[in-house]
Tab-separated table of C-alpha atoms in Angstrom:
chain	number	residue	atom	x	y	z
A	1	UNK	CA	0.000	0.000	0.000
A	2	UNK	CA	1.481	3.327	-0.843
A	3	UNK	CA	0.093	6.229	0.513
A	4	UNK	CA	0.798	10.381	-0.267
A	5	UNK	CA	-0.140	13.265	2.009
A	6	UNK	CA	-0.897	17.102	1.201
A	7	UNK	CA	-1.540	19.483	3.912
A	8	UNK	CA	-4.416	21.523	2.774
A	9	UNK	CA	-4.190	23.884	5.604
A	10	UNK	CA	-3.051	23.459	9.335
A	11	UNK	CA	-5.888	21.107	9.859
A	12	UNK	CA	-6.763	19.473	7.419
A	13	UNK	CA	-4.572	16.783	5.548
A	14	UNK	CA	-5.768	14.570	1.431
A	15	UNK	CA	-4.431	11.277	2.314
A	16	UNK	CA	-4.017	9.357	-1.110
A	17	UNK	CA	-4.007	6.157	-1.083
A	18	UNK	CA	-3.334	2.696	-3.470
A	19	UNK	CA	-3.583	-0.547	-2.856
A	20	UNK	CA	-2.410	-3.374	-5.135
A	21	UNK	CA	-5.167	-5.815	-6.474
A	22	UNK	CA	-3.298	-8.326	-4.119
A	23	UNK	CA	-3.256	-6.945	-0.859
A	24	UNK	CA	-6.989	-5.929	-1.837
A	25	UNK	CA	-7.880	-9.926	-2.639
A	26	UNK	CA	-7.571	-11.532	0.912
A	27	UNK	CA	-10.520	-9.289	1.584
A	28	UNK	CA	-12.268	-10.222	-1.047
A	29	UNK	CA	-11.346	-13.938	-0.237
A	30	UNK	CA	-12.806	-12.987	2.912
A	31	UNK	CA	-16.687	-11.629	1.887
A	32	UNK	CA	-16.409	-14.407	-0.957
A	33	UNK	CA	-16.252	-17.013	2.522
A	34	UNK	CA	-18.855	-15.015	4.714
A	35	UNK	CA	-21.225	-14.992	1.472
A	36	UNK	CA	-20.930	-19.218	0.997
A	37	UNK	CA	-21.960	-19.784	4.206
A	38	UNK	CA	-25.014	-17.799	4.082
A	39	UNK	CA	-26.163	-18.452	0.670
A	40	UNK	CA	-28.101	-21.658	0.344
A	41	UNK	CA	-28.266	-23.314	-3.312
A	42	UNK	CA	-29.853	-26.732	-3.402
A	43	UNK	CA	-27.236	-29.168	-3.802
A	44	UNK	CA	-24.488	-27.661	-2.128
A	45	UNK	CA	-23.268	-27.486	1.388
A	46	UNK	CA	-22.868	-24.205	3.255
A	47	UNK	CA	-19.818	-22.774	2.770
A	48	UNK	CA	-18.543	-24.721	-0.317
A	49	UNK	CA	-20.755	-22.896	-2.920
A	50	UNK	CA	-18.073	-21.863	-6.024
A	51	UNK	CA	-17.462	-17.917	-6.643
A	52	UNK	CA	-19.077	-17.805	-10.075
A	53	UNK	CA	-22.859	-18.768	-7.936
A	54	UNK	CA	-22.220	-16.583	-5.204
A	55	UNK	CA	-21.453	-13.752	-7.906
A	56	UNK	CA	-25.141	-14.612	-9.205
A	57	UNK	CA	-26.934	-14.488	-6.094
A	58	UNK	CA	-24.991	-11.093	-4.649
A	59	UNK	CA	-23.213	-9.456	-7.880
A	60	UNK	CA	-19.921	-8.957	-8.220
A	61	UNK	CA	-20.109	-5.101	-7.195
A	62	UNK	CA	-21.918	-5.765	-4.104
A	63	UNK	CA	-18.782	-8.115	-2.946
A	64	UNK	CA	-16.251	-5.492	-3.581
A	65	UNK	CA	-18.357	-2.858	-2.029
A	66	UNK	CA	-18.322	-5.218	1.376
A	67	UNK	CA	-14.730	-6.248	0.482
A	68	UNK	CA	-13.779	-2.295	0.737
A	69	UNK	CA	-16.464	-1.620	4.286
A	70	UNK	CA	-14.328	-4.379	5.687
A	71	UNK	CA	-10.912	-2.855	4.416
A	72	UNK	CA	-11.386	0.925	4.987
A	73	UNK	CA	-10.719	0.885	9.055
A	74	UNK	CA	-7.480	-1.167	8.354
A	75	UNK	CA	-6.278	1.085	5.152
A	76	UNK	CA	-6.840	3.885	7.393
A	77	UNK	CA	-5.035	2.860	10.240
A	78	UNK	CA	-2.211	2.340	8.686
A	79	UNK	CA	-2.162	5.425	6.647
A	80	UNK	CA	-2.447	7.741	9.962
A	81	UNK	CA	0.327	5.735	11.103
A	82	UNK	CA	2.206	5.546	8.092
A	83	UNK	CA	2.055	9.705	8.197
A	84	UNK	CA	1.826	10.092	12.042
A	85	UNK	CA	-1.859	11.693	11.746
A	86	UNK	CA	-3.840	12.514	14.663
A	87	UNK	CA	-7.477	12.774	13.597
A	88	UNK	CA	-9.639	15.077	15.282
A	89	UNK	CA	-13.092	14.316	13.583
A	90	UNK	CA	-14.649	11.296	11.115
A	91	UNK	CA	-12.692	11.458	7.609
A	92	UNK	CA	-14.537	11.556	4.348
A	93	UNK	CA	-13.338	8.940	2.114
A	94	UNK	CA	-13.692	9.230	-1.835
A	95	UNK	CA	-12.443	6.035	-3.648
A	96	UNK	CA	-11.527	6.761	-7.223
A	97	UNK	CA	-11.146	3.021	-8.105
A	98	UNK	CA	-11.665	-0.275	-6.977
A	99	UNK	CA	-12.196	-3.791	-8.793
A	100	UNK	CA	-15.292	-4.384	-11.369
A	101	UNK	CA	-16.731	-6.311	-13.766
A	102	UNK	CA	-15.176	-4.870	-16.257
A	103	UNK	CA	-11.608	-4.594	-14.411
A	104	UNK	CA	-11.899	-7.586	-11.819
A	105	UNK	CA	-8.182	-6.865	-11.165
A	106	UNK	CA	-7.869	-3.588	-10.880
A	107	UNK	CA	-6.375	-1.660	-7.776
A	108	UNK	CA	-8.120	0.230	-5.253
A	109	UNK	CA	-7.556	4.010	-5.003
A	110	UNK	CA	-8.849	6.130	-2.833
A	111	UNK	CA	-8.898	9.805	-1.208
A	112	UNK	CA	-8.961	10.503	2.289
A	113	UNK	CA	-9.511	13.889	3.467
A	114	UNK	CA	-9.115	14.499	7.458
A	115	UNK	CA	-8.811	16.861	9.994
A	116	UNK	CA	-5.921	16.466	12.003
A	117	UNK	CA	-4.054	18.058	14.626
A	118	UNK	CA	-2.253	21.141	14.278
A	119	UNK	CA	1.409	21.327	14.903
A	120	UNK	CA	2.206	23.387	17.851
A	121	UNK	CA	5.185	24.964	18.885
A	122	UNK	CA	5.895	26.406	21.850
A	123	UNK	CA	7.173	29.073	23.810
A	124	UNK	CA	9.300	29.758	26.842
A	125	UNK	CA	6.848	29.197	29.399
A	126	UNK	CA	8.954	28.880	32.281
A	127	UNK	CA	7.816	32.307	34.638
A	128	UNK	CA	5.156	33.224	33.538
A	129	UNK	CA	3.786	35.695	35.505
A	130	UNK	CA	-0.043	36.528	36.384
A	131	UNK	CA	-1.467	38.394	39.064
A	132	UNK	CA	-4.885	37.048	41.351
A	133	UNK	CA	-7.100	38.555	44.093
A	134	UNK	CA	-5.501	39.071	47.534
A	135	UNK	CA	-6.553	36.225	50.433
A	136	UNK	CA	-8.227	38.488	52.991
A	137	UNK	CA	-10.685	36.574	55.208
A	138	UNK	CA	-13.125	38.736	57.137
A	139	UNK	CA	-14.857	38.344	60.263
A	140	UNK	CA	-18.417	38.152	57.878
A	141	UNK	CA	-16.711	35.250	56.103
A	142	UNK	CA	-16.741	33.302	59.786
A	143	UNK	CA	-19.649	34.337	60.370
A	144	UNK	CA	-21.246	33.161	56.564
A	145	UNK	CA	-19.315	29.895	56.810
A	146	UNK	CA	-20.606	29.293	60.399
A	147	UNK	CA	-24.260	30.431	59.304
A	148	UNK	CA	-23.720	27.578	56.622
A	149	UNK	CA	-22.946	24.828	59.146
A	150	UNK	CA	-26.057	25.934	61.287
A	151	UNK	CA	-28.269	25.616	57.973
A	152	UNK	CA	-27.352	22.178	57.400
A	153	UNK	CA	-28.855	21.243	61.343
A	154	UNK	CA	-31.769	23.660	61.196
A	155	UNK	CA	-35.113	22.726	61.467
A	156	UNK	CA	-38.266	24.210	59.154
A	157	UNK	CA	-41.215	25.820	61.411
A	158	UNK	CA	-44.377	27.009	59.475
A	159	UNK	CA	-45.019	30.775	60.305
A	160	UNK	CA	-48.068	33.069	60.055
A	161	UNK	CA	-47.005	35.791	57.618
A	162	UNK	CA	-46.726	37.010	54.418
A	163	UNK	CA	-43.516	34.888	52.048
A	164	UNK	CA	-40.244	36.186	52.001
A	165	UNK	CA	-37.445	35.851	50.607
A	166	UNK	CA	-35.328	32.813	51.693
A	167	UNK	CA	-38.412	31.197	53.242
A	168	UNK	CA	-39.696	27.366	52.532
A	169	UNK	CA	-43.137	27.239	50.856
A	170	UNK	CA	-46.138	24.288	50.540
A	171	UNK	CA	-47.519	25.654	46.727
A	172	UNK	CA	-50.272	24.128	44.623
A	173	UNK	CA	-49.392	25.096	40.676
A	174	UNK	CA	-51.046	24.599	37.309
A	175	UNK	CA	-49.795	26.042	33.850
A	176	UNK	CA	-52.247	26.642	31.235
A	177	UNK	CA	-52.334	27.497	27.555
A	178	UNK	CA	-55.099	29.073	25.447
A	179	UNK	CA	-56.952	28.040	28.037
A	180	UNK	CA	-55.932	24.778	28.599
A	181	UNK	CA	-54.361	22.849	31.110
A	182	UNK	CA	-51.093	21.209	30.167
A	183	UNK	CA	-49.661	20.457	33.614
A	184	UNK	CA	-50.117	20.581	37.526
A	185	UNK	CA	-48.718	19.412	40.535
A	186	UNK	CA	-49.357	19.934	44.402
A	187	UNK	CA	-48.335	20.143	47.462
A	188	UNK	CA	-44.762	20.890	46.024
A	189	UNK	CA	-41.895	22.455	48.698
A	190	UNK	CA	-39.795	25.423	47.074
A	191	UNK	CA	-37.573	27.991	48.758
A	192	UNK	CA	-38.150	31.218	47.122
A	193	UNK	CA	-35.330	32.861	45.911
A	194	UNK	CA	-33.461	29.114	44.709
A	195	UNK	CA	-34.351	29.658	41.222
A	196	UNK	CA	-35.306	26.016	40.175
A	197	UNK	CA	-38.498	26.953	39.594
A	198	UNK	CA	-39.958	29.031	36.569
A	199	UNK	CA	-39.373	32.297	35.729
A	200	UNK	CA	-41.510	34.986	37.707
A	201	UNK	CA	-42.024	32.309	40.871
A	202	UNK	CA	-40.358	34.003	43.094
A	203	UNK	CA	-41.638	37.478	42.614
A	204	UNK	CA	-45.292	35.829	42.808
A	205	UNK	CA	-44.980	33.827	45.549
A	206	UNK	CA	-43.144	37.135	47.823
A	207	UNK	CA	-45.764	38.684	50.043
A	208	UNK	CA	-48.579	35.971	49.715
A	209	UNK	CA	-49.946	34.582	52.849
A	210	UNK	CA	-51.601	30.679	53.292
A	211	UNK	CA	-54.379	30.102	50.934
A	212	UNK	CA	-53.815	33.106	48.638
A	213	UNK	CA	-52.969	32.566	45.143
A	214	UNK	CA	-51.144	34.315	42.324
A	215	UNK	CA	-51.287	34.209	38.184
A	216	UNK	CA	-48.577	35.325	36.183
A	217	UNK	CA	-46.716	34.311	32.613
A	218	UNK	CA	-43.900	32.969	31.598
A	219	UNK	CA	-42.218	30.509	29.025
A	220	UNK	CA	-42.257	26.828	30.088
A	221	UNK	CA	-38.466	25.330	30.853
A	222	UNK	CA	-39.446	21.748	30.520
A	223	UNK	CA	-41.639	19.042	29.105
A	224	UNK	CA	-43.397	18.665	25.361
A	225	UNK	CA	-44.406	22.283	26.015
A	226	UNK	CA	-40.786	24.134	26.818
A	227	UNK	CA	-39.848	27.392	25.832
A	228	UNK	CA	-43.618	27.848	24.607
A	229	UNK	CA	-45.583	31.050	26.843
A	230	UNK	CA	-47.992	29.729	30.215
A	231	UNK	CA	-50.327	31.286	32.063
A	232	UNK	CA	-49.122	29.639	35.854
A	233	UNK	CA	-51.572	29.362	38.503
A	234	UNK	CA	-50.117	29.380	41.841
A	235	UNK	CA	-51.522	28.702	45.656
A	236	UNK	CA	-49.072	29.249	48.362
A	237	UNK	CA	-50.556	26.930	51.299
A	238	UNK	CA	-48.060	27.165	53.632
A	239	UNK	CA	-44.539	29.588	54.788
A	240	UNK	CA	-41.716	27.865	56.526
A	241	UNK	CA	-38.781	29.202	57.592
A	242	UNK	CA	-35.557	27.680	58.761
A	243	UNK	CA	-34.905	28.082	62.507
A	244	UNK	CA	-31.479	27.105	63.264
A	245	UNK	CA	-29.998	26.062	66.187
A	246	UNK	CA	-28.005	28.128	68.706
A	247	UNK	CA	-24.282	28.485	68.298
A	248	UNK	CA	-23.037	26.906	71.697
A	249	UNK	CA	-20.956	24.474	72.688
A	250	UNK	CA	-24.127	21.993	72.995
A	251	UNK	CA	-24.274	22.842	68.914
A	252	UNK	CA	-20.565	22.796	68.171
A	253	UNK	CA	-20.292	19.188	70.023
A	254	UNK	CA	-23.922	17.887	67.839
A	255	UNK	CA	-22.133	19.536	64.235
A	256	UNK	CA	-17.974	18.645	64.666
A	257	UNK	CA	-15.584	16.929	66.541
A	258	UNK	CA	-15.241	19.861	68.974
A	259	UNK	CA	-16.125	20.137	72.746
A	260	UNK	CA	-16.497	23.903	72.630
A	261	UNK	CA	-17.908	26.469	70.086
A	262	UNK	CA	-14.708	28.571	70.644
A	263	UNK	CA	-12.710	25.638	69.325
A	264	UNK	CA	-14.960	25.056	66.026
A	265	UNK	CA	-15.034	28.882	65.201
A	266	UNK	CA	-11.309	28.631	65.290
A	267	UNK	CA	-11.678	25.691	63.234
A	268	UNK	CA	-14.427	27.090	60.618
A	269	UNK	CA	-11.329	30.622	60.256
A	270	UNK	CA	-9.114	27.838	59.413
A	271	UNK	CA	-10.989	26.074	56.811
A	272	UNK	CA	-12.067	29.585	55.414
A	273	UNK	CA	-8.491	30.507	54.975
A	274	UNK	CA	-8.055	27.363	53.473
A	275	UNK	CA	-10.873	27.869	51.129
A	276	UNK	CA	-9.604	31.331	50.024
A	277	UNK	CA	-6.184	30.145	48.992
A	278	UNK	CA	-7.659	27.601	46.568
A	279	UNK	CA	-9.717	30.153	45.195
A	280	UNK	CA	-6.490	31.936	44.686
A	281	UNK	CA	-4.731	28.512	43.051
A	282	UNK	CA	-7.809	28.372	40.705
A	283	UNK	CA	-7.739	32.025	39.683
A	284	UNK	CA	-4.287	31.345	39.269
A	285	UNK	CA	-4.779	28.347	37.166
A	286	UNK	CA	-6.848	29.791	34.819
A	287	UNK	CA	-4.809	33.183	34.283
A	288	UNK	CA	-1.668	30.586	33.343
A	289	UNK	CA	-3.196	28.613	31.202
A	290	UNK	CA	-5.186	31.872	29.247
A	291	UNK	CA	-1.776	33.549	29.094
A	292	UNK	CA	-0.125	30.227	27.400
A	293	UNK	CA	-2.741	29.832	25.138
A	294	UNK	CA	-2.195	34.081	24.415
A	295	UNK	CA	1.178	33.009	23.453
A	296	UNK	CA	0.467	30.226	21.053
A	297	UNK	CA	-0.945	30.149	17.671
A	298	UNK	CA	-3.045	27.720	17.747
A	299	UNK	CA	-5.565	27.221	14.356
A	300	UNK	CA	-9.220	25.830	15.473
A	301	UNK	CA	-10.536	23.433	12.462
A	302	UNK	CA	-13.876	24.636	11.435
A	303	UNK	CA	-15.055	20.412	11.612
A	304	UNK	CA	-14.519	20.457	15.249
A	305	UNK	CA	-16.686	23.448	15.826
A	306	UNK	CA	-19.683	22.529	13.091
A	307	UNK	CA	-19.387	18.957	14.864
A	308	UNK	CA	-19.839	20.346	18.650
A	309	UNK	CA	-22.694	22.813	17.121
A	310	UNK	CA	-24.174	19.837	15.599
A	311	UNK	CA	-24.532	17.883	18.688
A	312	UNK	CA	-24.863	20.834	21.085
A	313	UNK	CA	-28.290	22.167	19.068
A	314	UNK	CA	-29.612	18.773	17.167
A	315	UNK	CA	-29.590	17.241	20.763
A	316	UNK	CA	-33.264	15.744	21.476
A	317	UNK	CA	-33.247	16.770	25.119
A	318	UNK	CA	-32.095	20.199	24.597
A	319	UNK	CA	-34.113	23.055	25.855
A	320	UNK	CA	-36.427	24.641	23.618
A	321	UNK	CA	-36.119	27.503	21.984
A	322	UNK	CA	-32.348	27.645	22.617
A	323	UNK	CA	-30.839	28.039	18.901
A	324	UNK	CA	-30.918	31.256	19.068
A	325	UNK	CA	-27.736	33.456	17.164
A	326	UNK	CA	-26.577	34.824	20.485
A	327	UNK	CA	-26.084	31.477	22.164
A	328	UNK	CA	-24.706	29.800	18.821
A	329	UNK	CA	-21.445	32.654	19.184
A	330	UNK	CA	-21.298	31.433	22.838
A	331	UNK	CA	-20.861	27.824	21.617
A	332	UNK	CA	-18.466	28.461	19.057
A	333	UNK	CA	-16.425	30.718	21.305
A	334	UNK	CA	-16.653	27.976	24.244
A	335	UNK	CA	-15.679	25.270	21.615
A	336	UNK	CA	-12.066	27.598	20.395
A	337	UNK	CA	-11.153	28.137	23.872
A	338	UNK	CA	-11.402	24.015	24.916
A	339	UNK	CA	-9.599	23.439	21.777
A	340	UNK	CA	-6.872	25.400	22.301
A	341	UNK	CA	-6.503	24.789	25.609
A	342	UNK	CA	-6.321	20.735	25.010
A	343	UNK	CA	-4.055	21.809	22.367
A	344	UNK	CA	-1.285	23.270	23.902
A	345	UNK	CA	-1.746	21.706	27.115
A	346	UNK	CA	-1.142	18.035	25.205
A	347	UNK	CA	2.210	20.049	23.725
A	348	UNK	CA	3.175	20.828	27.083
A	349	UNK	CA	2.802	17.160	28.788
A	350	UNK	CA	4.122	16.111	25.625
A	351	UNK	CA	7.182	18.101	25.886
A	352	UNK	CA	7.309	17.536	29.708
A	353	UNK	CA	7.060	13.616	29.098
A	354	UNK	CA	3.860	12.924	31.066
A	355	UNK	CA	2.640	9.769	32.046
A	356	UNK	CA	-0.394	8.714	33.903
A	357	UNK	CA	-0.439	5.825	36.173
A	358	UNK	CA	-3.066	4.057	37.819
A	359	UNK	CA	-3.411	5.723	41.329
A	360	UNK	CA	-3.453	8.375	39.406
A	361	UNK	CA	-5.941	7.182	37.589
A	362	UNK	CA	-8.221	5.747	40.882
A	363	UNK	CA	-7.824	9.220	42.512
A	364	UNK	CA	-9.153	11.442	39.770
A	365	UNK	CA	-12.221	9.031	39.284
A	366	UNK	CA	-12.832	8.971	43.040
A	367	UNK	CA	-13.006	12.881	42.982
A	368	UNK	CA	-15.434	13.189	39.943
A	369	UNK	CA	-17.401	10.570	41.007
A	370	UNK	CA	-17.821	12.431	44.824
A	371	UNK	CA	-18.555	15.319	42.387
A	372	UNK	CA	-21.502	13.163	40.622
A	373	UNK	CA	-22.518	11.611	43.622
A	374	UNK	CA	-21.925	8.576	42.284
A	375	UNK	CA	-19.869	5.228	43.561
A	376	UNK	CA	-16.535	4.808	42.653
A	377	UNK	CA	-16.856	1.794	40.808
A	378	UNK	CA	-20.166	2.471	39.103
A	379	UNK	CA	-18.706	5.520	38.047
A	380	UNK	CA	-15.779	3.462	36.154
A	381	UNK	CA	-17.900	1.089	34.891
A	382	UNK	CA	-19.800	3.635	33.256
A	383	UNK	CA	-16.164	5.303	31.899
A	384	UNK	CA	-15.902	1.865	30.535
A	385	UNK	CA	-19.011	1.111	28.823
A	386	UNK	CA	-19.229	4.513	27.055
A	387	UNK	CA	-15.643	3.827	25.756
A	388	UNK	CA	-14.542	7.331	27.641
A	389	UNK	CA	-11.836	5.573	29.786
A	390	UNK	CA	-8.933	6.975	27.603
A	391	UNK	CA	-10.725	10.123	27.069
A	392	UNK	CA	-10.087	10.122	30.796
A	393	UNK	CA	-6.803	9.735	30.705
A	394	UNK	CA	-5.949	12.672	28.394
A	395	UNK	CA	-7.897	14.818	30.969
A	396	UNK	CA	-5.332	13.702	33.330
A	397	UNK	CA	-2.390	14.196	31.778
A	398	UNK	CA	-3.767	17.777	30.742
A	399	UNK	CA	-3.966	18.331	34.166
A	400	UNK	CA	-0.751	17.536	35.120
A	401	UNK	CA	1.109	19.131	32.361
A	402	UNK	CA	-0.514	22.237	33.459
A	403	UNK	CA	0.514	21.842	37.298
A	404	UNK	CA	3.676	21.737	35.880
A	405	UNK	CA	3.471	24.733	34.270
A	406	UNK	CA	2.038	26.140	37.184
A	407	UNK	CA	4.862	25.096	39.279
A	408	UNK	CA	7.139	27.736	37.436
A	409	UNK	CA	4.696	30.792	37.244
A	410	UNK	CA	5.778	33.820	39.327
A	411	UNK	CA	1.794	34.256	41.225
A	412	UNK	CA	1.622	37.243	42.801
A	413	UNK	CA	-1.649	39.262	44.321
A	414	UNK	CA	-2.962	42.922	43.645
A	415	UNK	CA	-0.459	43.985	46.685
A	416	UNK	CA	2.460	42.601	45.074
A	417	UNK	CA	3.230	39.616	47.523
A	418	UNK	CA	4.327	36.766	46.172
A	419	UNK	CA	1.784	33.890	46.333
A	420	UNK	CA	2.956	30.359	47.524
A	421	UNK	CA	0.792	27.769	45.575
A	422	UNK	CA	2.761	24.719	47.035
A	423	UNK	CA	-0.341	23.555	48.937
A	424	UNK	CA	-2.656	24.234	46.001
A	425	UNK	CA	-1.195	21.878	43.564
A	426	UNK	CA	0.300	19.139	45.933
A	427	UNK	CA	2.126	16.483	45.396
A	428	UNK	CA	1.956	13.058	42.834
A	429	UNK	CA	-2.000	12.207	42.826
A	430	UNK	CA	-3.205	15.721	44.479
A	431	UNK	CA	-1.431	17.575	41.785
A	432	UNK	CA	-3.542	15.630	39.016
A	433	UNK	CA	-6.705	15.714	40.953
């Protein structure tokens, strides 16, 4: 098989390719055997039925046709190896010649035309420097953070006043258009204020008491009626707020591992330090990485983005009413900034020689799954099944190779002090996690 490539642009790469009439035949040979033992002709056995009666029953086209389905993958394969091609998106394929009637023996040719990596080269990026937010905790931080802990033991107690903001409420709701009903459900529990609910909820429900009600409009977010306009009915039956417990040692002893409410605020400062210097490592990260990208030219194939706007709008459980212009530029401008990103971060780890091993590997799954709320294992079976287990792995080594860049970035904050971000990126697992 000889094969010839021309670079039509950064991205995109004509593969041509011949193959001899006899590396073409074993494939042939091949469907010719698949074909005999399905056919059935009266007095012959399965599988020993001659060429010329298969031919009869399935045409001689039609077996070249599967002969060439059942070569392509391998042809190319060995093409993007032959030419050290990394494809980014399915090829299109345009075969010029292949065996017929009329030339049983001829030789396959064929056109390949695939979008491929672009070749990246990098800068210095050793010191790069970027500049984040200063740490400054304040005493309404504690107090927030503590307010948070207390939230998570409080107890709801219905109330005899007008909603508010914040509060828990018992609603009855029905949506109707032209007149009709197309949906209702009662005795549902929402905290105004949350936002999970409809448009225009929250500003209804404020001020109501138990048993009033309240109409307003709005466009429907889910179901076979999203995105078109409602009139909602709603009946607040009940108001609830959140009484939360004292902040005492009786408290601090029922929410940590404390003894005295003294020693878990000190505790909650600590943890909102904490907290405040990984925002800093994040703001960091992101500022490094932007300015890398800044410094790299980095060409974004169109096929990537028409394939991510394909699947991002033609999606059957998208939201309706969503293809709008505006949020088609938001795509497209999302989809250049995750390309270049991968793209020079896979330079980097590439020049940095990074490998991922399997703690690695365990840790970062344990940590999405947490994030998904999922277990461990389930969560890697499902990596498995949807064949996104090396898709995985690239995330990984992204996220090292950009730790390491990290490591070498000069971080300072909007006073000028140097920022240490030793604790932010860790060590081994904790740096790729």
């Amino acid at each position: 098989m000889k094969t010839a490539v021309e670079k039509l642009n950064p991205t995109l790469a004509k593969i041509e390719v011949e193959v001899p009439f006899a590396e073409f035949k074993p494939y042939l040979d091949r469907t010719y055997k698949n074909l005999a033992g399905q056919i059935s002709v009266p007095g012959f056995r399965k599988g020993k039925l001659p060429k010329q009666l298969i031919e009869q029953r399935a045409g001689f086209d039609y077996i070249v046709e599967a002969s060439l389905n059942d070569a392509l993958n391998d042809y190319y394969a060995q093409a993007l190896g032959e030419n050290e091609l990394s494809p980014l998106a399915q090829p299109e394929l345009d075969v010029q010649s292949q065996p017929s009637t009329e030339n049983r023996e001829a030789d396959v040719k064929l056109t390949i035309t695939v979008t491929v990596r672009p070749e990246i080269e990098l800068p210095n990026y050793e010191g790069l420097e970027v500049e984040v937010d200063e740490v400054e905790v304040t005493a309404e931080d504690e107090v927030q953070a503590l307010d948070a802990l207390r939230e998570r033991f409080g107890t709801l107690k219905t109330v005899e006043r007008p909603a508010a903001d914040k509060d828990f409420v018992t609603i009855d709701i029905a949506a109707e258009i032209d007149g009709e009903q197309v949906d209702a459900a009662n005795d549902l529990s929402y905290q105004i204020g949350s936002g999970t609910m409809l448009d225009g909820i929250d500003e209804a429900l404020t001020g109501l008491s138990a048993g009033e009600d309240a109409t307003f409009e709005t466009k429907l977010s889910g179901g076979e009626h999203a995105g078109e306009q409602a009139v909602i009915k709603v009946k607040l039956t009940a108001v609830k707020e959140r009484e939360l417990p004292e902040a005492d040692d009786e408290f601090a002893q029922l929410a940590s591992e404390f003894d005295t409410i003294e020693e878990l605020k000190e505790d909650i400062k600590k943890q909102v330090a904490e907290a405040k210097v990984a925002e800093q490592g994040t703001q960091a990260r992101d500022k490094v990485l932007a300015k890398l990208v800044e410094l790299v030219e980095i060409p974004v194939p169109e096929k990537v983005i028409e394939d991510q706007l394909e699947q991002h709008f033609n999606n059957p459980n998208a939201e309706a009413g969503h293809d709008t212009e505006e949020h088609r530029a938001e795509v497209r401008a999302n989809t250049e900034t995750a390309f270049k990103n991968e793209m020079v971060l896979d330079a980097v780890a590439d020049k940095e020689e990074v490998t991922v091993d399997q703690a690695e590997m365990i840790n970062y799954i344990i940590t999405m799954s947490s994030q998904y709320g999922m277990d461990p294992n389930q969560f890697a079976q499902m990596l498995d099944g949807s064949g996104q287990a090396g898709a995985l792995v690239g995330e990984v080594r992204r996220s090292k190779a950009l730790a390491a860049v990290l490591k070498t970035a000069v971080v300072k904050d909007t006073k000028g002090n140097v920022v240490d971000l030793s604790k932010y990126l860790g060590e081994g697992e904790e740096a790729a996690a």
